[in-house]
Amino acid sequence: MSFLEELQRRRTFGIISHPDAGKTTLTEKLLLFGGAINEAGAVKNNKIKKGATSDFMEIERQRGISVATSVLAFNYKDKKINILDTPGHKDFAEDTFRTLTAVDSVIVVIDVAKGVEEQTEKLVSVCRMRKIPIIVFINKLDREGKDAFDLLDEVEQKLGLRVTPLSFPIGMGYDFKGIYNIWEKKLNIFDGDIKQTISEGIEFTDINNPELDTIVGEKHANDLREELEMVEGIYPKFNKQEYLKGDLQPVFFGSALNNFGVKELLDCFIEIAPEPQPKMADIRLVDSKETKMTGFVFKIHANMDPKHRDRLAFVKIVSGTFKRNTNYLHVKLNKKMKFSSPNAFFAEKKEIVDQSFPGDIVGLHDTGNFRIGDTLTEGEILNFKGIPSFSPEHFRYINNADPMKSKQLAKGIDQLMDEGVAQLFILNLNGRKVIGTVGALQFEVIQYRLEHEYGAKCTYENLNMHKVCWVEPTDEKNTEFAEFKRVKQRYLAKDKKGQLVFLADSSFTIDMTQNKYPSVKLHFTSEFK
Ligand code: G4P
C-alpha cells in the first residue's frame, strides 16, 4: 500500500463523555466490530470506580490498564481506526484535554436520561474551540429518558452545537422498538436481547409504506412518520463539509450495552470522519501528506515497574513515515535520537513496529528526554502548537519529609510533572514549591508514586489559591509591569518552563489586578501567543 493510501485509511478519534454515559461500553462494542477483541468485558474497568478515590491499589491498577488501553487500534472494512482513550474522571480532565490535541475527530456519548452533563460541556467546548468534527451518540435508549426533540434542543443549547439527526428512535425504554437510520434509509428493529445478533437493518426508503405499521405497530409507525417530517423541517440537511469544518454535528441514537445502533454509527463514521489532518506548528502548517516525518508527544506514561524508571512517550505522527532505528531530531533538546523498539498499539496489545503513518500513535521508550508537547522531525526546526497547560484549581505547598532523600524527591517531582500529572510552580520570593492540580485525587497519586517509585516522602501544606494566571507584559516601557512585579511579588512564581505566573486567591483579585495593570495581560492557559 502506498504512503498516501495508508494515510487516507486512518481515522484517529477520541470518545468523550461524562462518566457513566457509556464510553467504555461503546468503545468495547466498536472493538468487537473490528474483530479486535472477542469478548465483551475486555475494556471494562478502564476507569477508576466510583468511590475508590483513596484506594491506591486502584490507582495503580488503573495506571496499568490505561497504558494498555491508551490507544486502541483496529481495522474495520478498509479503514484503520485508532481510538485514543480519554479518562472520564474529572480529576484527570487535563489528560483528556491533551489527548484531544492528538485526535482528528470525536464521538460524544450522552445518556438519554441524564442529558448533557457537566464534563461533557467542558470537553465539547474544547473541541469546539479547535473546530474538531463531532458526532453525537445518544445512548441507553433501552431505558426511559428524555424526549428525543428535547434532548436535541438541550444538545444545541448547552453544547452550542448545530445538530442534524442521522438516526431516530422508535419508542423508548420498555417500549423501545428500534431506530430508523436516516443516513442509510434503513429500519433496525430492537429485540431487547443483550446478545442480539447485529442485523444489517431492513432497507426502508419509503416510510409511508404500510409495511411499517405491521413491523412496529400503527401508533409507532405514525409517530415516526410525523417525527421524521419534523426532523426534515427543523434540522439542516447533513453536509459532510460542514461536519468536517466543525459547523454541523450528526446525531445517532442507540444502546451501546445492547450493541444497538452502534454499527450504524461506525458505518457512518468511517464514511464521513476525517483522515489525519494538517497541524499548526510555530513556523508553519504541517500537512499530513508531507513525506518528511513529524510528530509530537501528547502523553507520557511511567513504567509500571518501579525498579525501571523508563517511561512510554506517546507520539502522534503528523506527517511522513515514522521508521524504526532511524535518526530523528528532538527539536527542543536539539538532539538526534533513534528508537529500536517503537510500540504500536492494537486492541489491548502493544507490539514493536517497523513503520507508522500519519494518524498513528507510537509509544517510545524514554529515560527522561521527553516532555509533553515535544516535537520530533527529520531535521526541521519546528514545534507543534496546541498543548497548553490550563490553570489548576487546587494548590498545595509540597515539603520534603525525609531530608536524606531530597535528591530523589526533586527527581520524582520533576518526572511526574513531565508526565503531566500536575503542575509545579516555584515561588519567586522564597523558592518554595507549589503543586497545582485539577482534582484533589492527584495529590494522593503524587505522594504515593513519590514514595513507591522514587523512595521519597513528601507532606503537603494547604495554600488557598483560586487560579494561576500566566503573565504577559504588553507595554513597551515596562513601567506598569515593574510596578505589578513589585506589588505582587509574594504571589509571583515560575512554571516548569520558566514562564512567569501570578497566583490569585480569588476571581475578584484577578479582575482588580487586571484593571489596575491593564497592560499586564493575565491568561488562564500557558499558550497564549
Ligand atoms: P463510562 O465509560 O462512560 O463511564 O460508562 P460505562 O461504559 O462504564 O457505562 C456506565 C454504566 O452504564 C454501566 O453500568 C453500563 O453497563 C451502563 N450502560 C452502558 N450503555 C448502556 C445502555 O445502552 N443501556 C443501559 N441500560 N445501560 C448501559 P454499571 O452498572 O455502572 O456497570 P456494570 O456493572 O454494567 O459494569
mmCIF file of N, CA and C in Angstrom, residues 20 44 64 93-94 122 214 227 237 301 319 328 333 348 358 408 433 439 461 473 476 497 508 511 526:
data_model
loop_
_atom_site.group_PDB
_atom_site.id
_atom_site.type_symbol
_atom_site.label_atom_id
_atom_site.label_comp_id
_atom_site.label_asym_id
_atom_site.label_seq_id
_atom_site.Cartn_x
_atom_site.Cartn_y
_atom_site.Cartn_z
ATOM 1 N N ASP A 20 -19.939 7.442 33.156
ATOM 2 C CA ASP A 20 -21.143 6.607 33.222
ATOM 3 C C ASP A 20 -22.119 6.765 32.063
ATOM 4 N N LYS A 44 -13.602 -3.093 29.838
ATOM 5 C CA LYS A 44 -14.257 -2.694 31.093
ATOM 6 C C LYS A 44 -13.232 -2.340 32.149
ATOM 7 N N GLY A 64 -2.059 0.769 35.141
ATOM 8 C CA GLY A 64 -1.670 -0.395 34.353
ATOM 9 C C GLY A 64 -2.602 -0.587 33.184
ATOM 10 N N ALA A 93 -9.024 15.513 33.915
ATOM 11 C CA ALA A 93 -9.522 16.254 32.745
ATOM 12 C C ALA A 93 -8.390 16.807 31.896
ATOM 13 N N GLU A 94 -7.315 17.206 32.546
ATOM 14 C CA GLU A 94 -6.211 17.804 31.799
ATOM 15 C C GLU A 94 -5.600 16.791 30.829
ATOM 16 N N LYS A 122 -17.691 20.719 29.288
ATOM 17 C CA LYS A 122 -16.311 21.199 29.289
ATOM 18 C C LYS A 122 -15.538 20.644 28.101
ATOM 19 N N THR A 214 -47.084 -2.750 10.113
ATOM 20 C CA THR A 214 -47.042 -4.162 10.500
ATOM 21 C C THR A 214 -45.816 -4.435 11.365
ATOM 22 N N GLU A 227 -42.540 12.385 13.206
ATOM 23 C CA GLU A 227 -41.258 12.860 13.744
ATOM 24 C C GLU A 227 -40.230 13.091 12.638
ATOM 25 N N LYS A 237 -29.963 19.838 6.580
ATOM 26 C CA LYS A 237 -29.603 18.586 5.917
ATOM 27 C C LYS A 237 -28.143 18.286 6.221
ATOM 28 N N HIS A 301 3.687 8.121 29.880
ATOM 29 C CA HIS A 301 3.217 7.202 30.906
ATOM 30 C C HIS A 301 4.392 6.531 31.578
ATOM 31 N N SER A 319 2.989 13.807 10.033
ATOM 32 C CA SER A 319 3.281 13.652 8.595
ATOM 33 C C SER A 319 4.377 12.620 8.413
ATOM 34 N N TYR A 328 15.935 10.729 14.366
ATOM 35 C CA TYR A 328 15.027 11.870 14.325
ATOM 36 C C TYR A 328 15.554 12.955 15.250
ATOM 37 N N LEU A 333 15.475 19.576 22.502
ATOM 38 C CA LEU A 333 16.794 19.258 23.064
ATOM 39 C C LEU A 333 17.895 19.395 22.018
ATOM 40 N N GLU A 348 -5.908 -4.402 22.703
ATOM 41 C CA GLU A 348 -5.317 -4.116 24.007
ATOM 42 C C GLU A 348 -3.841 -4.498 24.062
ATOM 43 N N PRO A 358 0.907 8.768 9.319
ATOM 44 C CA PRO A 358 0.158 9.853 9.944
ATOM 45 C C PRO A 358 -1.161 9.339 10.534
ATOM 46 N N GLN A 408 16.063 12.471 45.517
ATOM 47 C CA GLN A 408 15.024 11.599 44.966
ATOM 48 C C GLN A 408 13.708 12.361 44.816
ATOM 49 N N LYS A 433 8.135 25.257 46.669
ATOM 50 C CA LYS A 433 7.487 24.566 45.556
ATOM 51 C C LYS A 433 5.991 24.418 45.811
ATOM 52 N N GLY A 439 -7.636 18.131 40.162
ATOM 53 C CA GLY A 439 -8.513 17.494 41.152
ATOM 54 C C GLY A 439 -7.710 17.060 42.362
ATOM 55 N N GLU A 461 1.087 21.211 52.437
ATOM 56 C CA GLU A 461 0.582 22.295 53.274
ATOM 57 C C GLU A 461 -0.430 23.050 52.422
ATOM 58 N N PRO A 473 3.491 40.734 29.815
ATOM 59 C CA PRO A 473 3.613 42.192 29.808
ATOM 60 C C PRO A 473 3.484 42.711 28.385
ATOM 61 N N GLU A 476 5.356 48.826 26.266
ATOM 62 C CA GLU A 476 6.710 48.976 25.730
ATOM 63 C C GLU A 476 7.723 49.325 26.830
ATOM 64 N N LYS A 497 8.360 25.663 32.753
ATOM 65 C CA LYS A 497 9.119 26.138 31.594
ATOM 66 C C LYS A 497 9.784 27.475 31.872
ATOM 67 N N PHE A 508 -11.999 37.842 42.123
ATOM 68 C CA PHE A 508 -12.031 39.277 42.383
ATOM 69 C C PHE A 508 -10.626 39.875 42.242
ATOM 70 N N ASP A 511 -9.701 40.210 38.627
ATOM 71 C CA ASP A 511 -10.339 41.372 37.991
ATOM 72 C C ASP A 511 -9.673 42.675 38.419
ATOM 73 N N SER A 526 -1.317 28.411 29.404
ATOM 74 C CA SER A 526 0.096 28.751 29.229
ATOM 75 C C SER A 526 0.422 29.128 27.785
#
